[in-house]
Coordinates of C-alpha atoms in Angstrom, one line a residue:
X1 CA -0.2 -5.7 -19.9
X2 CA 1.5 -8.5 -18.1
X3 CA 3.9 -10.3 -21.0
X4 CA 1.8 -12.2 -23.7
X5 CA 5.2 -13.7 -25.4
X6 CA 9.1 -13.6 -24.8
X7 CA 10.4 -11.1 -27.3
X8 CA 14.1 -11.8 -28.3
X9 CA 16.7 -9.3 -27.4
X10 CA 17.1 -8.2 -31.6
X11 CA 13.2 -7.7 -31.7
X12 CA 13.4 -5.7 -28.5
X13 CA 16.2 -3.6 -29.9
X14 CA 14.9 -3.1 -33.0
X15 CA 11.8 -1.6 -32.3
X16 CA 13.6 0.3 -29.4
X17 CA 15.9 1.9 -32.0
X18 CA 14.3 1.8 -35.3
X19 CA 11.0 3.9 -34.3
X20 CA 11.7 5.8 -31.9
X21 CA 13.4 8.7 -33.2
X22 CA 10.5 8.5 -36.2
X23 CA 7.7 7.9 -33.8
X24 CA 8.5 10.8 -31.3
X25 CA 10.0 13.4 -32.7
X26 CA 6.9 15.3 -33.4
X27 CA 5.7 15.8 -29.9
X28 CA 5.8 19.0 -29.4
X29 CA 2.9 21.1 -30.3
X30 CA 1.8 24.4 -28.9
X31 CA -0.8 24.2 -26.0
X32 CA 0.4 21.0 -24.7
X33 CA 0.1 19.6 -21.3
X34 CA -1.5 23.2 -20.2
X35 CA -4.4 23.6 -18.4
X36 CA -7.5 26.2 -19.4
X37 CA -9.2 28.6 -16.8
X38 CA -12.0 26.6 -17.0
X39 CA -10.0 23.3 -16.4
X40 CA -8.3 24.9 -13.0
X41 CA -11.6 26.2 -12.1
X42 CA -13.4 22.7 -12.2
X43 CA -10.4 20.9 -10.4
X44 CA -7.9 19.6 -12.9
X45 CA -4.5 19.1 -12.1
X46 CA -1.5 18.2 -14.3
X47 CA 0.4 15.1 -14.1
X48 CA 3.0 16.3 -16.1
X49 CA 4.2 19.8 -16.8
X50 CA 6.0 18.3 -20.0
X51 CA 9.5 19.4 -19.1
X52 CA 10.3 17.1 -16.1
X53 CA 9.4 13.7 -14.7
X54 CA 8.8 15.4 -11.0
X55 CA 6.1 13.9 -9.3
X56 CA 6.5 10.2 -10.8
X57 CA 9.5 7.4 -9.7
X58 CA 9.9 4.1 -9.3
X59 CA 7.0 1.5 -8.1
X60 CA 8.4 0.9 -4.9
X61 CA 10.9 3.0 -5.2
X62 CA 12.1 6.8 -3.9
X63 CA 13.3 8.2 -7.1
X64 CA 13.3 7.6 -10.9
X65 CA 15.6 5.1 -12.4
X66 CA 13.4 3.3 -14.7
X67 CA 13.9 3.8 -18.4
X68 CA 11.6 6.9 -18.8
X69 CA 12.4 10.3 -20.1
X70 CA 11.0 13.6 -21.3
X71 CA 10.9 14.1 -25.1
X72 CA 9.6 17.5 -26.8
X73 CA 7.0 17.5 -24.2
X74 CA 6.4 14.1 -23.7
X75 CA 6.8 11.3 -20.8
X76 CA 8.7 8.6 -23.3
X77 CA 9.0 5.3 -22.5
X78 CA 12.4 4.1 -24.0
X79 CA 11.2 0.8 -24.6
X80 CA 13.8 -0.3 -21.9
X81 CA 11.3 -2.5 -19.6
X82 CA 10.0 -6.0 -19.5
X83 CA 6.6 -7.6 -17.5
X84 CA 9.4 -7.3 -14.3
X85 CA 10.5 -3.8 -14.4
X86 CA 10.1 -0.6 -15.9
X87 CA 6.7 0.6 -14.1
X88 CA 6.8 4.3 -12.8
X89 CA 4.0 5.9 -10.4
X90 CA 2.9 9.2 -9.4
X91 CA 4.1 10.3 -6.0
X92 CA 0.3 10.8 -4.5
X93 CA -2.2 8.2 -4.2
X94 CA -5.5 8.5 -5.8
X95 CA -9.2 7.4 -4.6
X96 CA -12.3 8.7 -6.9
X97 CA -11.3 10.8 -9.9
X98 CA -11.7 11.8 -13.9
X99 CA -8.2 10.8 -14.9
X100 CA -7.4 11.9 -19.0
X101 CA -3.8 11.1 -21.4
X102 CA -3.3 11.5 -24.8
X103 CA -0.7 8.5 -25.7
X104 CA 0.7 7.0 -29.0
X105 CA 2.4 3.7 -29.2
X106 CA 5.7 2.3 -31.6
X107 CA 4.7 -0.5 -34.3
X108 CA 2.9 -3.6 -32.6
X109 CA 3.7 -1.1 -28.6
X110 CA 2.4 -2.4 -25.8
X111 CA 1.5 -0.4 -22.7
X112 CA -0.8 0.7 -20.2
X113 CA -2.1 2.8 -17.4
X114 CA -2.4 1.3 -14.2
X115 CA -4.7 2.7 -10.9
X116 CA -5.4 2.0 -7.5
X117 CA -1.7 0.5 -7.2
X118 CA -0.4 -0.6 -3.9
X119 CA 3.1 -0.3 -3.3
X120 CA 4.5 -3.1 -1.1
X121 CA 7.7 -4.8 -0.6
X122 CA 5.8 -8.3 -1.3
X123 CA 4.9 -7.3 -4.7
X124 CA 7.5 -7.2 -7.4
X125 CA 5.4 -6.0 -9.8
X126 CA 1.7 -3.4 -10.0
X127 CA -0.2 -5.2 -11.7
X128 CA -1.3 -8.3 -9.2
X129 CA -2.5 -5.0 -7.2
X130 CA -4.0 -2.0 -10.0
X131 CA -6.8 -2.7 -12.6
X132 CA -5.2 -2.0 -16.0
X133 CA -6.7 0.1 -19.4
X134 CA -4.9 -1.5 -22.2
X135 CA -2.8 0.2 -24.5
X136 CA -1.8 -1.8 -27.3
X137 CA -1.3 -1.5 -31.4
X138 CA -3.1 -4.4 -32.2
X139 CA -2.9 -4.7 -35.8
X140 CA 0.4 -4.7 -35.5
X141 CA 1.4 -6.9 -32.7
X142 CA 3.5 -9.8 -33.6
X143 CA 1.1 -12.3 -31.7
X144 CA -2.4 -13.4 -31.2
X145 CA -4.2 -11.8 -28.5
X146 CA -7.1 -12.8 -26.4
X147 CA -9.8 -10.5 -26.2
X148 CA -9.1 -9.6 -22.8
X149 CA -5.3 -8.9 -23.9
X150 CA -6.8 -6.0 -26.4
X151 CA -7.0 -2.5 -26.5
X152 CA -9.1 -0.7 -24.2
X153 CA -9.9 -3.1 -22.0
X154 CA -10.0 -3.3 -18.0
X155 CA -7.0 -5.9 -18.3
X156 CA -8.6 -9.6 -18.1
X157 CA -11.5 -8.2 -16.4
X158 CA -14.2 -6.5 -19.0
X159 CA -14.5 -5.8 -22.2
X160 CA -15.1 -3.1 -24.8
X161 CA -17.9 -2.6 -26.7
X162 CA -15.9 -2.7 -30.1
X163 CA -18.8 -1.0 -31.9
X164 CA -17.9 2.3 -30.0
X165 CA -13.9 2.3 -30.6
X166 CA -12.2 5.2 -32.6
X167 CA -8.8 4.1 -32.7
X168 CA -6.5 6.5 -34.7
X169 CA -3.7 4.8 -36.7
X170 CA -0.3 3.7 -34.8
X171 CA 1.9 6.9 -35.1
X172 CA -0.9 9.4 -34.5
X173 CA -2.1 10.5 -31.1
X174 CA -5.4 9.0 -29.0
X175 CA -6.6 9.8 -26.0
X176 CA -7.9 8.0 -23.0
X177 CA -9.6 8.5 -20.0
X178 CA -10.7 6.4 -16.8
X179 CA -13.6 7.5 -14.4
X180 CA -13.4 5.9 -11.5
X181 CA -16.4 7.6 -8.9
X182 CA -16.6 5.5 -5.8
X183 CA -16.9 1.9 -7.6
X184 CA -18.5 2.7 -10.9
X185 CA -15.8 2.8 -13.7
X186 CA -15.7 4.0 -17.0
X187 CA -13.2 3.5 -19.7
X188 CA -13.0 6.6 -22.7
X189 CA -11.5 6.0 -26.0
X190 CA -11.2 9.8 -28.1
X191 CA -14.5 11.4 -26.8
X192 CA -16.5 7.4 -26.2
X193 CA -17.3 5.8 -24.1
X194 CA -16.0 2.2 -24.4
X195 CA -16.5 0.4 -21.1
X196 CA -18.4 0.9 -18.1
X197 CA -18.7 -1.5 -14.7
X198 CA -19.3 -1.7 -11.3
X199 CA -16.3 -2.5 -8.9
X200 CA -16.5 -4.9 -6.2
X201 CA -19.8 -6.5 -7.1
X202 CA -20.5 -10.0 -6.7
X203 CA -20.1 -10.6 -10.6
X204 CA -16.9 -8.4 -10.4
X205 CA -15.6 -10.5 -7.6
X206 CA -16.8 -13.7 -9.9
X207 CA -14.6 -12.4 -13.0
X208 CA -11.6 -11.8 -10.5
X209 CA -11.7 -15.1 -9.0
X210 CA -12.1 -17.2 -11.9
X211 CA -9.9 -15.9 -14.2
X212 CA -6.3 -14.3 -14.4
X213 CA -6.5 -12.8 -10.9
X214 CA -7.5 -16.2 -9.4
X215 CA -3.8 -16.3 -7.5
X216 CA -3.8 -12.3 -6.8
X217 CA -5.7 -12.0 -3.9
X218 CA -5.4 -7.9 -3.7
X219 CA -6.5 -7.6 -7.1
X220 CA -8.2 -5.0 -7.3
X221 CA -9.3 -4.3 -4.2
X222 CA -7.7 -1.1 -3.0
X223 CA -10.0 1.6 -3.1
X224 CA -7.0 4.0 -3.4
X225 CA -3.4 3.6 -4.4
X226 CA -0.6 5.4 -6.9
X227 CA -1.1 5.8 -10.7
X228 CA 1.4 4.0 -12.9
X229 CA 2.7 4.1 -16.2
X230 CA 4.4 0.8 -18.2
X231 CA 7.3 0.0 -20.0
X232 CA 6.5 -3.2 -21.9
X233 CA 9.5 -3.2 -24.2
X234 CA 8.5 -1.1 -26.7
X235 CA 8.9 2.6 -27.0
X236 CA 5.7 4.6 -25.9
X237 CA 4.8 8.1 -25.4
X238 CA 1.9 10.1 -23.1
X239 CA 1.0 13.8 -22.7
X240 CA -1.6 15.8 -21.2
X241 CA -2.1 13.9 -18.0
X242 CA -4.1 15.6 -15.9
X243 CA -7.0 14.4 -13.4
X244 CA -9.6 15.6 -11.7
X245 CA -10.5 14.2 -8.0
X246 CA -13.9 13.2 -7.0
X247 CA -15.5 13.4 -3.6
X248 CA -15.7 9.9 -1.4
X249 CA -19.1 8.8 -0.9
X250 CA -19.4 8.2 3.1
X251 CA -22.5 7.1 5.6
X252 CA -23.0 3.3 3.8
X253 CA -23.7 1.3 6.2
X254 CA -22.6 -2.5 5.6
X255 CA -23.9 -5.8 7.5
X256 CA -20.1 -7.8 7.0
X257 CA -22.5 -11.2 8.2
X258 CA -25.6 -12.2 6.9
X259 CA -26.2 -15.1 9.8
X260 CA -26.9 -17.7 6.9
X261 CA -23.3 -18.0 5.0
X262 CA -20.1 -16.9 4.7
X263 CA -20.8 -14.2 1.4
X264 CA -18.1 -11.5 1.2
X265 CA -16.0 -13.7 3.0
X266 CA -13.1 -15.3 1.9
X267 CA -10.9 -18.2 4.7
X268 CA -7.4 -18.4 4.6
X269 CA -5.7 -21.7 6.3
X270 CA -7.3 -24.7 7.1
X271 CA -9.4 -23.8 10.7
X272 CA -12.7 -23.9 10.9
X273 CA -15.3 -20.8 10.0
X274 CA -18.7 -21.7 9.7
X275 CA -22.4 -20.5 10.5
X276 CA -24.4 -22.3 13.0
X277 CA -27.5 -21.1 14.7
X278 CA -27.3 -17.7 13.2
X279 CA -23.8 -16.9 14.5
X280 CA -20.6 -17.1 12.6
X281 CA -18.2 -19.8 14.7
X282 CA -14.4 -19.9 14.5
X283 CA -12.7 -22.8 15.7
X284 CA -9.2 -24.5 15.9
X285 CA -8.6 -27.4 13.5
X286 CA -6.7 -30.6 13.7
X287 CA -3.7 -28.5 11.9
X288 CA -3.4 -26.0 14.8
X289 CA -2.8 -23.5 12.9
X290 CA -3.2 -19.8 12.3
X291 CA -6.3 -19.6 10.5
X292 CA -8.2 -16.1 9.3
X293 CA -11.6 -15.2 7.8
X294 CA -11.1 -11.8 5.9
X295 CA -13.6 -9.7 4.1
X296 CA -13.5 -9.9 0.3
X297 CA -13.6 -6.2 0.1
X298 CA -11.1 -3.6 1.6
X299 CA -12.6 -1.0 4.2
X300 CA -10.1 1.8 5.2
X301 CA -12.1 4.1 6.8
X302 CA -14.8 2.9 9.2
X303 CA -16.8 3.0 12.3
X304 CA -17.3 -0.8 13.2
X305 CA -18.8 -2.5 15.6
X306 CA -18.9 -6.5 16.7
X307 CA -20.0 -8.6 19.2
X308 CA -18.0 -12.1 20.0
X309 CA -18.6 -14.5 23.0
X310 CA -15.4 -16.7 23.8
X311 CA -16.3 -20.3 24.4
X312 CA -12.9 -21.4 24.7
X313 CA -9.5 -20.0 25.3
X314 CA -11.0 -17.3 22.8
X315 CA -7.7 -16.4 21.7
X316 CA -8.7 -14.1 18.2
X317 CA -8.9 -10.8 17.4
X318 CA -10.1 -8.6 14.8
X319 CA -7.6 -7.2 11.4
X320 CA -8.0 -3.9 10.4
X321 CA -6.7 -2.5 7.1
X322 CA -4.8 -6.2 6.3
X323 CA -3.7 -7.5 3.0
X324 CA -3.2 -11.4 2.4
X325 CA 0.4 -12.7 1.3
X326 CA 1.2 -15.7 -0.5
X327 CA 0.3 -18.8 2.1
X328 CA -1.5 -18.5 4.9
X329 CA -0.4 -15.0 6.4
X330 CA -2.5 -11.7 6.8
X331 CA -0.5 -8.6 7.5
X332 CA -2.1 -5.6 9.4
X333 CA -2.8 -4.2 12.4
X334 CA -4.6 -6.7 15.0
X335 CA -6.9 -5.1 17.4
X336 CA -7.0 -8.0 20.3
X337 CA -9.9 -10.7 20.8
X338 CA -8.4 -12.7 24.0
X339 CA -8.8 -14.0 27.6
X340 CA -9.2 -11.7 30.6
X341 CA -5.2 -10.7 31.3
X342 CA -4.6 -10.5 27.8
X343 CA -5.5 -6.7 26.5
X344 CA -8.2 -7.3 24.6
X345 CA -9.1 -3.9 22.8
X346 CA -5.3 -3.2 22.6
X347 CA -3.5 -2.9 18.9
X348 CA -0.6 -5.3 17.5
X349 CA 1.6 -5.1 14.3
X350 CA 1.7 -8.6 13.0
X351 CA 4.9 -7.2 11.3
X352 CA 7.5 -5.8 12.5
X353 CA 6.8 -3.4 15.7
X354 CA 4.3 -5.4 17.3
X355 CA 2.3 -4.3 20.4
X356 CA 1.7 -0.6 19.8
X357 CA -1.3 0.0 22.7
X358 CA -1.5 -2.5 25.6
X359 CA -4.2 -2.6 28.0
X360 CA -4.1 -1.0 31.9
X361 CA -4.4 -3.6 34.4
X362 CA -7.1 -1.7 36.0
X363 CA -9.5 -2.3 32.4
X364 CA -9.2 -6.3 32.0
X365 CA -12.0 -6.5 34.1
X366 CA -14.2 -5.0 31.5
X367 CA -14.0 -8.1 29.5
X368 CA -17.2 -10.2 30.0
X369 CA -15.9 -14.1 30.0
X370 CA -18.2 -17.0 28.6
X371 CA -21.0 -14.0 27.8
X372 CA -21.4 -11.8 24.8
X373 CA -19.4 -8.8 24.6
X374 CA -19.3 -5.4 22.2
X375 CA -16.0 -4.5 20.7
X376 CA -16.3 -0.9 18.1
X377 CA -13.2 -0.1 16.2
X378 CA -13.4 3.5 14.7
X379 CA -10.3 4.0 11.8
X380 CA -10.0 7.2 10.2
X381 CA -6.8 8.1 8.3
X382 CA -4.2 7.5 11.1
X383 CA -6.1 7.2 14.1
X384 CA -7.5 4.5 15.6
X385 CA -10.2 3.5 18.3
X386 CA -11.3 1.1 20.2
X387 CA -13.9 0.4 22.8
X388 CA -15.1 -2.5 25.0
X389 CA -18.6 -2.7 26.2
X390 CA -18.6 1.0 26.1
X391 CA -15.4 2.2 27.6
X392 CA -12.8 3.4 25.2
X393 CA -10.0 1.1 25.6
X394 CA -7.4 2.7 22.6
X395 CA -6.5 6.3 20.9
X396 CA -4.3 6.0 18.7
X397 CA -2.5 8.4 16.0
X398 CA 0.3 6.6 13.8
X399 CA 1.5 7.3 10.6
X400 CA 2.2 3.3 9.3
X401 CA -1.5 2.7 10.1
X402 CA -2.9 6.1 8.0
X403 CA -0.8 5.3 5.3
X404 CA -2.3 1.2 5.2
X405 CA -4.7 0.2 3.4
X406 CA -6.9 -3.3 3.3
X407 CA -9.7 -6.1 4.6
X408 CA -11.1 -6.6 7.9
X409 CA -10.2 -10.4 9.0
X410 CA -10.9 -11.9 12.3
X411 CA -8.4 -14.3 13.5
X412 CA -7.6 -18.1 15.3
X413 CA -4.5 -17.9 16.8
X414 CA -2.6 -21.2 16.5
X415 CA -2.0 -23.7 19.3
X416 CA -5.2 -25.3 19.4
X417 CA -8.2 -25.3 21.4
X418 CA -10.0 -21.9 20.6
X419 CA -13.5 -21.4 19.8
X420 CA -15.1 -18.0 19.6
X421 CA -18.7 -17.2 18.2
X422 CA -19.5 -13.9 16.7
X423 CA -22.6 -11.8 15.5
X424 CA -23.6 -8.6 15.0
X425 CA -20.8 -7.2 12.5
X426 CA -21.7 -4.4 11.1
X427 CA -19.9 -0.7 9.4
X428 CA -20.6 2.3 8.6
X429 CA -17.7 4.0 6.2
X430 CA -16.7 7.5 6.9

């Protein structure tokens, strides 16, 4: 849980060293962290073989530093981190799965597990990127809590129904578990269910905007991403993780623009995006400026296809798998909207290594000036396609691209002067 109050340095020390020793000692129990015939048949897989931390480090890190260690078969949380540090994530990335924990907390504890977390170097901390489940001693914690600070929750997002909620003294085990199957989510609290929701709706998307996550863009948003385990200053111990993957649901077929408004979209800068006529229309503003128009949702793995007419300078291009920083940036992967002479169809890093495919000389004539043409942009894991009117214009296999993650957003370069219309977006996910 991102920090509800500044603890002192004695408060944090005391409850690292007064309860620990009497809180974890009796971890170890036969049949711990094991798996059953039946489990291995049906597709579990330990987290945690309850000897060694192997498979878990540092968010955004290599190895294991943070203050975590292994504890008569337990992963222990020393009690060590603060809201800035002490987060540790698996080494794989998860998408759709049944994910279970047995956990117990130190007087007034604090923690939580943490999915669908992107590792980045522009984000210090998980949290602005994973949902959340809640772990937290609540009658014992030293300060009021909202009800979206409590246990069980999907952290500042929903709520538990409270009638449901079996919650075992601090000191003695619980367990947990998240379902997360292609959007719809389920919190478990020892054998109930607790909380259930659909990801990525428009009310989801109301919650994220108007509350907490208001200033997180990526909130939320990945549809895949590393599991991750918190420090919160106060010592904390989990066993039996093991999870069970789900398959990805493929073949939906999405209609990014509804030729009235511009739902599921969100602008970033201050360029113009608007509707008019039935086609979506981006223009240069007074500022100049880089501006972007980025779906609200991410799409990894697609077949898309678009159709743009350039009415002036047409300068754009369309972002695949692109996440929004602070400010008016988008970093991605570009594939290029631009004049004839200017490889449209080609593929640029906006960070970094920049062009990675430019276009033959011999296929700039297949660009269609001042008429409408039909870009499709296939990306699955770390290939990517591209045609033009037809005639494949990009293949591409690289690894930075398989391992990204993000939105589509079409793109005004800066400079001035550039107007392109566009119509006809539409996906199918693979």
């Amino acid at each position: 849980m991102e920090s509800v109050m500044k603890k002192t340095a004695a408060t944090s020390l005391l409850a690292s060293c007064a309860v620990s020793l009497a809180l974890f000692s009796s971890c170890a129990s036969q049949e711990q962290n094991t798996l059953t015939p039946e489990e291995i048949a049906d597709g579990w897989v330990l987290l945690f073989d309850g000897k060694t931390l192997d498979g878990w480090k540092d968010y955004n890190g290599t190895t294991l530093t943070q203050p975590w260690h292994v504890v008569d078969g337990c992963i222990q949380a020393k009690g060590d981190g603060s809201d800035a540090s002490g987060y540790i994530v698996t080494d794989k990335e998860y998408e759709n799965f049944e994910l279970s924990w047995d956990w117990k907390l130190s007087k007034g504890g604090n923690s939580g597990m943490l999915y669908h977390v992107v590792e980045r170097p522009q984000y210090a901390v998980p949290y602005v990127t994973g949902p959340e489940y809640q772990l937290i001693d609540e009658p014992n914690f030293p300060e009021p809590l909202e009800e979206w600070q409590k246990l069980g929750v999907d952290y500042a997002m929903h709520l538990p129904d409270k009638s449901k909620m079996k919650v075992n003294p601090q000191g003695e085990w619980n367990n947990s578990k998240i379902v997360f199957d292609n959007g719809h989510v389920e919190h478990w609290l020892n054998g109930q269910k607790i909380v259930e929701f659909e990801a990525w709706t428009d009310d989801w998307h109301a919650k994220k905007n108007s509350g907490k996550w208001a200033n997180a863009p990526e909130y939320g948003l990945a549809k895949k991403g590393v599991l991750c385990l918190q420090d919160h200053g106060y010592p904390a111990s989990f066993r039996n993780l093991k999870i069970k993957e789900l398959p990805r649901k493929t073949g939906k077929e999405v209609n990014l623009f509804n030729g009235v408004d511009l739902t599921g979209w969100e602008p970033y800068g201050t360029e113009k995006w608007y509707v008019k006529d039935g086609l979506l229309v981006c223009e240069s503003g007074p500022d100049k400026q880089y501006g972007y128009l980025a779906t609200r949702d991410y799409y990894d793995d697609f077949d898309l296809t678009v159709e743009f007419k350039q009415e002036a300078d047409g300068n754009s291009g369309v972002f695949i798998r692109s996440f929004v920083e602070e400010g008016v940036k988008v970093n991605g992967w570009q594939v290029e909207v631009a004049p004839k002479g200017h490889d449209t169809g080609g593929i640029y890093e906006s960070y970094g290594r920049g062009w990675l495919v430019q276009i033959p000389d011999e296929k700039e004539n297949i660009l269609k000036e001042g008429d409408w043409n039909t870009m499709r942009i296939k990306v699955q894991g770390d290939n990517v396609q591209t045609w033009l009117n037809g005639q494949e214009m990009v293949n591409l296999n690289d690894e930075k691209i398989g391992a990204g993650k993000g939105r589509i957003a079409l793109q005004i370069h800066d400079g001035g002067g550039i107007k392109v219309l566009w119509r006809n977006l539409k996906l199918t996910t693979l």
